[in-house]
Amino acid sequence: MPADLGRDFQRFKRGLPRDFPAHVREAYHIDLSARYLGEPLAHPIGKGSGQLSLNQGQLEDDAAAGLAFAVLKTVIAQDEGGTRTMAAWAIHETRMKVEPRRAADDRSGWTVTWKGRGWDRTLDEYLALVRAGRDLTRAGRLPVVPSVKYHLPRLGEPFRDAEYRYTTARLAEAWGDAPLLLEKDFSPTLAGDSLSDDRAQILRWLREVPGCIRAASPLPVRIAMKLMNARFDDAFQVEMMEACDGADALVCFNRLFDERAQVAYGGWDLSDRNLRVLDLYRPLPPSPALHRPLVGTGNICSGRLILDYARRGCESGQLHTFFQLPLSRYPATHGSRTQRALHALAFDPRDGLIAGMLELEAAGKLERQGGELHYLDVVTRAHRAR
């Protein structure tokens, strides 16, 4: 590894450059540009939906830290009268507990445990947060994307179109300009619910939900489907991906479910399964009509893991747990947890993004274009390999 990387790792412990991707490009000739839902990003490190993106202060802090994008806490869809079929998911969050979790192969990782689910305040309060995110997005400070849990019917039941229409129209009104970017959340808690017992039922949701959202939106909409880890085998996870014909992107995959403890969890078992399933996925050759971009999520705790997802076709990554570790677990000594996490993910001399891309170059698995290495070329090579 170049000596400059070790020096930058040490000196940036007290604070990252204001535009660290620009520094990386100038110092290392590495372009970290990434994508989410077709939108360009300065780098691939974003924040997944959850307790870390439910107020304007958190978004402002993340914009100042240099985060690539943030997905808002998941709101529960409702109709004009306020009825929410999925109201059981609007449960107030208890305090999150960050704790070690040992994987099946005895590696020690981290997981976050909490009993709550989606947004538990009013839709109007959520729309105020969406408008704050819209302003940050338009100012070029932080791309922000709303997340929604819409009605999921039992097999043979109709979708509650009124909930799709009302909620999507209100979100579109709050956002204003096309396109409206949305993430449809298939919560990991569904793995512990009887709704998720039927494979045909799950596949129906994945096939039909994007069409329901598009029909409900007064604006052109791009939809990312955040897929759960179902309680079935790896082959069914691939079948789930293939069923998402109407989606513009797939977020792969939400957390595993512990049947004994009745909680969702992460750690190395999660990333191992996610990467294994992505290895099995063989989409049709990329074309404007057929190519569905992928987004990685699950135990992303190093730049090296971001590249592991990228080498399986993921154009960016969503993190949650890594932004909540005890401060002593970050090498940086100053800044918010987001800033400290970005420092480790980008500049760690062994496991950071820069080090990982230089290793790929040295191994002949990544070539410079115009004198630069490009993160998205890692993704392109993954598609070519398939």
Tab-separated table of C-alpha atoms in Angstrom:
chain	number	residue	atom	x	y	z
A	1	MET	CA	0.000	0.000	0.000
A	2	PRO	CA	1.277	3.523	-0.713
A	3	ALA	CA	2.790	5.390	2.203
A	4	ASP	CA	0.372	8.245	1.538
A	5	LEU	CA	-2.547	6.024	2.582
A	6	GLY	CA	-1.017	5.314	5.975
A	7	ARG	CA	-0.336	9.021	6.474
A	8	ASP	CA	-3.860	10.016	5.445
A	9	PHE	CA	-5.342	7.363	7.720
A	10	GLN	CA	-3.457	8.843	10.670
A	11	ARG	CA	-4.016	12.524	9.960
A	12	PHE	CA	-7.702	12.147	9.120
A	13	LYS	CA	-8.405	10.577	12.511
A	14	ARG	CA	-9.070	14.130	13.693
A	15	GLY	CA	-11.397	14.916	10.809
A	16	LEU	CA	-11.987	14.108	7.147
A	17	PRO	CA	-11.431	16.638	4.374
A	18	ARG	CA	-14.622	18.537	3.573
A	19	ASP	CA	-14.854	16.689	0.229
A	20	PHE	CA	-13.012	13.447	0.867
A	21	PRO	CA	-13.952	11.827	-2.505
A	22	ALA	CA	-12.250	14.771	-4.251
A	23	HIS	CA	-9.153	14.215	-2.109
A	24	VAL	CA	-9.160	10.508	-2.976
A	25	ARG	CA	-9.383	11.349	-6.664
A	26	GLU	CA	-6.561	13.867	-6.510
A	27	ALA	CA	-4.226	11.903	-4.222
A	28	TYR	CA	-4.806	8.336	-5.441
A	29	HIS	CA	-6.422	8.817	-8.877
A	30	ILE	CA	-9.406	6.788	-7.687
A	31	ASP	CA	-12.938	7.835	-8.605
A	32	LEU	CA	-15.369	6.634	-5.911
A	33	SER	CA	-18.495	7.755	-7.820
A	34	ALA	CA	-21.434	5.406	-7.336
A	35	ARG	CA	-25.194	5.259	-8.058
A	36	TYR	CA	-28.511	4.685	-6.314
A	37	LEU	CA	-31.790	4.478	-8.256
A	38	GLY	CA	-30.045	5.956	-11.278
A	39	GLU	CA	-28.848	9.025	-9.377
A	40	PRO	CA	-25.111	9.804	-9.243
A	41	LEU	CA	-23.395	9.645	-5.835
A	42	ALA	CA	-20.028	10.991	-4.713
A	43	HIS	CA	-19.155	7.585	-3.227
A	44	PRO	CA	-20.979	4.316	-2.447
A	45	ILE	CA	-21.543	4.663	1.333
A	46	GLY	CA	-25.142	5.446	2.305
A	47	LYS	CA	-27.372	5.024	5.333
A	48	GLY	CA	-30.213	2.521	5.349
A	49	SER	CA	-33.687	3.201	6.679
A	50	GLY	CA	-34.044	3.166	10.461
A	51	GLN	CA	-33.644	5.035	13.709
A	52	LEU	CA	-30.646	6.985	12.388
A	53	SER	CA	-32.693	8.854	9.753
A	54	LEU	CA	-35.863	10.005	11.479
A	55	ASN	CA	-35.243	13.696	12.117
A	56	GLN	CA	-33.790	16.709	10.355
A	57	GLY	CA	-30.865	17.025	12.758
A	58	GLN	CA	-29.604	13.571	11.828
A	59	LEU	CA	-29.824	14.444	8.128
A	60	GLU	CA	-27.964	17.717	8.643
A	61	ASP	CA	-25.207	15.920	10.566
A	62	ASP	CA	-24.876	13.303	7.834
A	63	ALA	CA	-24.696	15.984	5.146
A	64	ALA	CA	-21.906	17.695	7.072
A	65	ALA	CA	-20.089	14.362	7.515
A	66	GLY	CA	-20.041	13.691	3.761
A	67	LEU	CA	-22.417	10.709	3.621
A	68	ALA	CA	-23.378	9.697	0.065
A	69	PHE	CA	-27.141	9.341	0.671
A	70	ALA	CA	-29.700	8.528	3.355
A	71	VAL	CA	-32.934	6.529	3.281
A	72	LEU	CA	-35.534	7.826	5.714
A	73	LYS	CA	-37.225	5.809	8.441
A	74	THR	CA	-40.040	3.707	6.948
A	75	VAL	CA	-43.490	5.279	7.045
A	76	ILE	CA	-46.609	3.070	7.132
A	77	ALA	CA	-49.038	3.770	4.278
A	78	GLN	CA	-52.562	4.970	5.078
A	79	ASP	CA	-55.738	5.972	3.262
A	80	GLU	CA	-57.387	9.394	3.341
A	81	GLY	CA	-59.264	8.513	6.521
A	82	GLY	CA	-56.074	7.538	8.335
A	83	THR	CA	-56.630	3.763	8.179
A	84	ARG	CA	-53.386	1.781	8.036
A	85	THR	CA	-53.777	-1.910	7.279
A	86	MET	CA	-50.138	-2.422	8.297
A	87	ALA	CA	-50.563	-0.409	11.521
A	88	ALA	CA	-48.943	-3.210	13.533
A	89	TRP	CA	-45.639	-2.048	12.031
A	90	ALA	CA	-46.020	1.484	13.438
A	91	ILE	CA	-44.643	0.460	16.822
A	92	HIS	CA	-42.637	2.885	18.931
A	93	GLU	CA	-38.959	2.019	19.015
A	94	THR	CA	-37.458	0.888	22.258
A	95	ARG	CA	-33.837	1.814	22.829
A	96	MET	CA	-31.524	0.137	20.354
A	97	LYS	CA	-29.007	-2.280	21.808
A	98	VAL	CA	-25.695	-2.629	19.967
A	99	GLU	CA	-24.055	-5.928	20.854
A	100	PRO	CA	-21.579	-8.485	19.530
A	101	ARG	CA	-22.978	-11.462	17.654
A	102	ARG	CA	-20.948	-14.570	16.970
A	103	ALA	CA	-21.454	-16.173	13.567
A	104	ALA	CA	-21.839	-19.841	12.796
A	105	ASP	CA	-18.123	-20.010	11.933
A	106	ASP	CA	-17.268	-18.306	15.271
A	107	ARG	CA	-16.358	-14.880	13.829
A	108	SER	CA	-17.462	-12.066	16.088
A	109	GLY	CA	-19.490	-9.282	14.464
A	110	TRP	CA	-22.049	-6.700	15.536
A	111	THR	CA	-25.817	-6.531	15.504
A	112	VAL	CA	-28.396	-3.994	16.657
A	113	THR	CA	-31.478	-5.237	18.465
A	114	TRP	CA	-34.701	-3.316	19.014
A	115	LYS	CA	-38.371	-4.181	19.249
A	116	GLY	CA	-39.876	-1.303	17.280
A	117	ARG	CA	-40.692	-1.247	13.613
A	118	GLY	CA	-41.746	1.658	11.370
A	119	TRP	CA	-42.518	5.378	11.737
A	120	ASP	CA	-44.861	5.768	14.717
A	121	ARG	CA	-45.775	9.444	14.314
A	122	THR	CA	-48.244	11.101	11.952
A	123	LEU	CA	-47.982	11.155	8.184
A	124	ASP	CA	-47.874	14.959	8.285
A	125	GLU	CA	-44.792	14.813	10.513
A	126	TYR	CA	-43.184	12.394	8.071
A	127	LEU	CA	-43.955	14.711	5.155
A	128	ALA	CA	-42.191	17.552	6.980
A	129	LEU	CA	-39.118	15.294	7.176
A	130	VAL	CA	-39.469	14.475	3.464
A	131	ARG	CA	-39.485	18.208	2.657
A	132	ALA	CA	-36.338	18.700	4.733
A	133	GLY	CA	-34.719	15.839	2.819
A	134	ARG	CA	-35.884	17.326	-0.465
A	135	ASP	CA	-34.182	20.621	0.379
A	136	LEU	CA	-30.906	18.869	1.240
A	137	THR	CA	-31.135	16.900	-1.999
A	138	ARG	CA	-31.755	19.957	-4.154
A	139	ALA	CA	-28.928	21.820	-2.460
A	140	GLY	CA	-26.560	19.009	-3.435
A	141	ARG	CA	-25.704	18.338	0.218
A	142	LEU	CA	-27.248	14.893	0.795
A	143	PRO	CA	-29.522	12.810	-1.458
A	144	VAL	CA	-32.459	11.668	0.688
A	145	VAL	CA	-35.026	8.977	-0.199
A	146	PRO	CA	-38.329	8.204	1.584
A	147	SER	CA	-39.124	4.621	2.569
A	148	VAL	CA	-42.644	3.185	2.715
A	149	LYS	CA	-44.296	0.024	3.955
A	150	TYR	CA	-47.432	-0.433	1.859
A	151	HIS	CA	-50.251	-2.906	2.368
A	152	LEU	CA	-49.295	-6.515	1.619
A	153	PRO	CA	-52.396	-8.703	1.174
A	154	ARG	CA	-52.802	-12.385	1.768
A	155	LEU	CA	-52.939	-14.556	-1.317
A	156	GLY	CA	-56.290	-14.036	-3.024
A	157	GLU	CA	-56.998	-10.723	-1.272
A	158	PRO	CA	-56.870	-7.388	-3.145
A	159	PHE	CA	-54.305	-4.677	-2.500
A	160	ARG	CA	-55.657	-1.696	-0.555
A	161	ASP	CA	-55.327	0.714	-3.447
A	162	ALA	CA	-56.652	3.630	-1.379
A	163	GLU	CA	-53.619	3.393	0.919
A	164	TYR	CA	-51.240	3.289	-2.049
A	165	ARG	CA	-52.949	6.261	-3.737
A	166	TYR	CA	-53.210	8.545	-0.716
A	167	THR	CA	-49.741	7.966	0.721
A	168	THR	CA	-47.926	8.101	-2.618
A	169	ALA	CA	-49.768	11.247	-3.671
A	170	ARG	CA	-48.871	12.993	-0.398
A	171	LEU	CA	-45.218	11.999	-0.771
A	172	ALA	CA	-45.169	13.228	-4.367
A	173	GLU	CA	-46.727	16.537	-3.295
A	174	ALA	CA	-44.102	16.969	-0.558
A	175	TRP	CA	-41.260	16.143	-2.954
A	176	GLY	CA	-42.520	18.302	-5.793
A	177	ASP	CA	-40.301	17.547	-8.794
A	178	ALA	CA	-40.028	14.365	-10.827
A	179	PRO	CA	-38.742	11.808	-10.457
A	180	LEU	CA	-40.010	10.738	-7.072
A	181	LEU	CA	-37.540	8.240	-5.587
A	182	LEU	CA	-39.035	5.682	-3.193
A	183	GLU	CA	-37.812	2.621	-1.359
A	184	LYS	CA	-40.388	-0.085	-0.651
A	185	ASP	CA	-39.390	-1.816	2.561
A	186	PHE	CA	-40.029	-5.517	3.085
A	187	SER	CA	-39.282	-5.501	6.798
A	188	PRO	CA	-37.186	-8.258	8.363
A	189	THR	CA	-39.928	-8.595	10.963
A	190	LEU	CA	-42.062	-10.112	8.205
A	191	ALA	CA	-39.871	-13.188	8.566
A	192	GLY	CA	-41.439	-13.701	11.979
A	193	ASP	CA	-44.985	-13.023	10.794
A	194	SER	CA	-47.468	-15.488	9.339
A	195	LEU	CA	-47.730	-13.248	6.266
A	196	SER	CA	-44.344	-14.556	5.157
A	197	ASP	CA	-45.142	-18.264	5.453
A	198	ASP	CA	-46.350	-18.673	1.859
A	199	ARG	CA	-43.850	-18.514	-1.006
A	200	ALA	CA	-46.514	-17.773	-3.628
A	201	GLN	CA	-47.767	-14.896	-1.502
A	202	ILE	CA	-44.304	-13.322	-1.270
A	203	LEU	CA	-43.718	-13.671	-5.015
A	204	ARG	CA	-47.073	-12.048	-5.723
A	205	TRP	CA	-46.073	-9.020	-3.616
A	206	LEU	CA	-42.782	-8.663	-5.460
A	207	ARG	CA	-44.430	-8.900	-8.872
A	208	GLU	CA	-47.361	-6.570	-8.187
A	209	VAL	CA	-46.288	-3.948	-5.635
A	210	PRO	CA	-44.195	-1.832	-8.079
A	211	GLY	CA	-47.168	-1.565	-10.429
A	212	CYS	CA	-49.441	-0.533	-7.558
A	213	ILE	CA	-47.011	2.244	-6.580
A	214	ARG	CA	-46.616	3.509	-10.155
A	215	ALA	CA	-50.386	3.555	-10.670
A	216	ALA	CA	-50.765	5.535	-7.444
A	217	SER	CA	-48.109	8.173	-8.135
A	218	PRO	CA	-48.967	11.475	-9.829
A	219	LEU	CA	-45.245	11.830	-10.668
A	220	PRO	CA	-42.896	9.512	-12.534
A	221	VAL	CA	-41.435	7.310	-9.812
A	222	ARG	CA	-38.328	5.157	-9.416
A	223	ILE	CA	-38.749	2.282	-6.983
A	224	ALA	CA	-36.123	0.399	-5.007
A	225	MET	CA	-37.381	-2.825	-3.458
A	226	LYS	CA	-35.608	-3.567	-0.179
A	227	LEU	CA	-35.917	-7.338	-0.043
A	228	MET	CA	-36.136	-9.324	3.170
A	229	ASN	CA	-34.265	-12.527	3.899
A	230	ALA	CA	-37.111	-15.014	3.720
A	231	ARG	CA	-37.230	-18.160	5.851
A	232	PHE	CA	-36.544	-20.340	2.844
A	233	ASP	CA	-33.451	-21.503	0.969
A	234	ASP	CA	-30.994	-19.531	-1.159
A	235	ALA	CA	-32.747	-20.559	-4.361
A	236	PHE	CA	-35.921	-18.846	-3.189
A	237	GLN	CA	-33.982	-15.633	-2.497
A	238	VAL	CA	-32.909	-15.692	-6.151
A	239	GLU	CA	-36.504	-16.385	-7.180
A	240	MET	CA	-37.543	-13.312	-5.188
A	241	MET	CA	-35.044	-11.171	-7.095
A	242	GLU	CA	-36.251	-12.496	-10.418
A	243	ALA	CA	-39.877	-11.726	-9.499
A	244	CYS	CA	-39.173	-7.982	-9.152
A	245	ASP	CA	-39.782	-7.171	-12.821
A	246	GLY	CA	-41.300	-3.777	-12.073
A	247	ALA	CA	-38.570	-2.468	-9.768
A	248	ASP	CA	-35.884	0.030	-10.740
A	249	ALA	CA	-33.391	-1.307	-8.170
A	250	LEU	CA	-33.113	-4.109	-5.610
A	251	VAL	CA	-31.643	-3.614	-2.135
A	252	CYS	CA	-30.183	-7.002	-1.144
A	253	PHE	CA	-30.979	-8.075	1.594
A	254	ASN	CA	-32.536	-7.102	4.908
A	255	ARG	CA	-31.667	-8.826	8.153
A	256	LEU	CA	-32.006	-12.467	9.186
A	257	PHE	CA	-34.556	-13.570	11.783
A	258	ASP	CA	-33.774	-15.407	15.009
A	259	GLU	CA	-36.746	-17.729	15.613
A	260	ARG	CA	-35.746	-18.433	19.216
A	261	ALA	CA	-35.250	-14.826	20.298
A	262	GLN	CA	-37.913	-13.473	17.879
A	263	VAL	CA	-35.666	-10.631	16.719
A	264	ALA	CA	-33.990	-9.664	13.458
A	265	TYR	CA	-30.194	-9.725	13.484
A	266	GLY	CA	-27.100	-9.017	11.432
A	267	GLY	CA	-23.403	-9.832	11.621
A	268	TRP	CA	-21.305	-12.178	9.531
A	269	ASP	CA	-24.058	-14.754	9.007
A	270	LEU	CA	-26.044	-12.032	7.247
A	271	SER	CA	-23.318	-10.853	4.867
A	272	ASP	CA	-22.263	-14.453	4.174
A	273	ARG	CA	-25.775	-15.351	3.097
A	274	ASN	CA	-26.313	-12.178	1.099
A	275	LEU	CA	-23.085	-12.579	-0.858
A	276	ARG	CA	-23.765	-16.269	-1.428
A	277	VAL	CA	-27.198	-15.492	-2.904
A	278	LEU	CA	-25.814	-12.695	-5.076
A	279	ASP	CA	-23.296	-15.206	-6.434
A	280	LEU	CA	-26.234	-17.363	-7.546
A	281	TYR	CA	-28.148	-14.523	-9.199
A	282	ARG	CA	-27.760	-14.528	-12.976
A	283	PRO	CA	-29.809	-11.684	-14.465
A	284	LEU	CA	-30.468	-11.252	-18.145
A	285	PRO	CA	-27.794	-9.240	-20.000
A	286	PRO	CA	-27.959	-5.553	-19.098
A	287	SER	CA	-30.182	-3.367	-21.236
A	288	PRO	CA	-32.397	-0.375	-20.484
A	289	ALA	CA	-35.391	-2.691	-20.306
A	290	LEU	CA	-33.911	-5.597	-18.377
A	291	HIS	CA	-31.122	-4.379	-16.112
A	292	ARG	CA	-32.149	-3.812	-12.479
A	293	PRO	CA	-29.322	-2.185	-10.521
A	294	LEU	CA	-28.439	-3.733	-7.173
A	295	VAL	CA	-27.661	-2.106	-3.836
A	296	GLY	CA	-25.796	-4.043	-1.165
A	297	THR	CA	-26.736	-4.086	2.490
A	298	GLY	CA	-26.008	-6.320	5.449
A	299	ASN	CA	-22.997	-6.283	7.793
A	300	ILE	CA	-21.083	-3.704	5.750
A	301	CYS	CA	-18.336	-3.043	8.280
A	302	SER	CA	-15.375	-2.301	5.996
A	303	GLY	CA	-14.512	-0.899	2.598
A	304	ARG	CA	-13.507	-4.420	1.644
A	305	LEU	CA	-17.089	-5.622	2.220
A	306	ILE	CA	-18.421	-2.756	0.114
A	307	LEU	CA	-16.199	-4.065	-2.672
A	308	ASP	CA	-17.390	-7.631	-2.027
A	309	TYR	CA	-20.918	-6.427	-2.747
A	310	ALA	CA	-19.720	-4.346	-5.723
A	311	ARG	CA	-18.008	-7.416	-7.214
A	312	ARG	CA	-21.470	-8.988	-7.260
A	313	GLY	CA	-23.048	-6.044	-9.070
A	314	CYS	CA	-24.007	-3.604	-6.290
A	315	GLU	CA	-23.713	0.042	-7.333
A	316	SER	CA	-23.752	1.362	-3.742
A	317	GLY	CA	-24.221	0.161	-0.171
A	318	GLN	CA	-26.573	0.867	2.728
A	319	LEU	CA	-25.218	0.677	6.281
A	320	HIS	CA	-26.903	0.949	9.671
A	321	THR	CA	-25.119	-0.991	12.408
A	322	PHE	CA	-21.642	0.302	11.559
A	323	PHE	CA	-22.801	3.843	12.328
A	324	GLN	CA	-23.684	2.804	15.902
A	325	LEU	CA	-20.594	1.068	17.258
A	326	PRO	CA	-19.012	2.126	20.554
A	327	LEU	CA	-16.693	5.066	19.871
A	328	SER	CA	-13.712	2.991	20.957
A	329	ARG	CA	-14.274	0.710	17.953
A	330	TYR	CA	-13.514	3.461	15.440
A	331	PRO	CA	-9.898	4.393	14.711
A	332	ALA	CA	-10.849	8.092	14.373
A	333	THR	CA	-10.661	10.138	17.554
A	334	HIS	CA	-12.892	13.076	16.590
A	335	GLY	CA	-16.180	13.680	14.792
A	336	SER	CA	-19.634	12.113	14.673
A	337	ARG	CA	-20.086	8.374	14.322
A	338	THR	CA	-20.867	8.913	10.643
A	339	GLN	CA	-17.588	10.784	10.149
A	340	ARG	CA	-15.627	8.148	12.056
A	341	ALA	CA	-17.282	5.359	10.087
A	342	LEU	CA	-16.482	7.036	6.752
A	343	HIS	CA	-12.858	7.471	7.828
A	344	ALA	CA	-12.495	3.733	8.536
A	345	LEU	CA	-14.445	2.606	5.472
A	346	ALA	CA	-12.457	4.750	3.046
A	347	PHE	CA	-8.957	5.092	4.497
A	348	ASP	CA	-8.188	1.995	6.556
A	349	PRO	CA	-4.829	0.826	5.106
A	350	ARG	CA	-5.834	-2.828	5.219
A	351	ASP	CA	-9.609	-3.043	4.776
A	352	GLY	CA	-10.639	0.351	3.380
A	353	LEU	CA	-12.069	1.177	-0.030
A	354	ILE	CA	-8.852	2.741	-1.298
A	355	ALA	CA	-6.716	-0.201	-0.193
A	356	GLY	CA	-9.192	-2.687	-1.651
A	357	MET	CA	-9.296	-1.020	-5.044
A	358	LEU	CA	-5.507	-0.824	-5.215
A	359	GLU	CA	-5.377	-4.546	-4.407
A	360	LEU	CA	-7.816	-5.302	-7.226
A	361	GLU	CA	-5.591	-3.313	-9.575
A	362	ALA	CA	-2.469	-5.180	-8.435
A	363	ALA	CA	-4.253	-8.502	-9.003
A	364	GLY	CA	-5.232	-7.528	-12.551
A	365	LYS	CA	-8.946	-7.396	-11.648
A	366	LEU	CA	-9.369	-3.641	-12.161
A	367	GLU	CA	-7.776	-1.403	-14.786
A	368	ARG	CA	-7.286	2.337	-14.902
A	369	GLN	CA	-9.312	4.345	-17.391
A	370	GLY	CA	-7.742	7.662	-18.291
A	371	GLY	CA	-5.244	7.129	-15.483
A	372	GLU	CA	-7.925	6.502	-12.819
A	373	LEU	CA	-9.497	3.538	-11.071
A	374	HIS	CA	-13.301	3.737	-10.956
A	375	TYR	CA	-15.493	2.126	-8.301
A	376	LEU	CA	-18.279	1.585	-10.833
A	377	ASP	CA	-15.856	-0.361	-13.038
A	378	VAL	CA	-15.851	-3.001	-10.281
A	379	VAL	CA	-19.623	-3.249	-10.771
A	380	THR	CA	-19.315	-3.308	-14.560
A	381	ARG	CA	-16.870	-6.221	-14.379
A	382	ALA	CA	-19.370	-8.109	-12.237
A	383	HIS	CA	-22.059	-7.715	-14.907
A	384	ARG	CA	-19.672	-8.785	-17.659
A	385	ALA	CA	-18.715	-11.882	-15.683
A	386	ARG	CA	-22.362	-12.874	-15.592
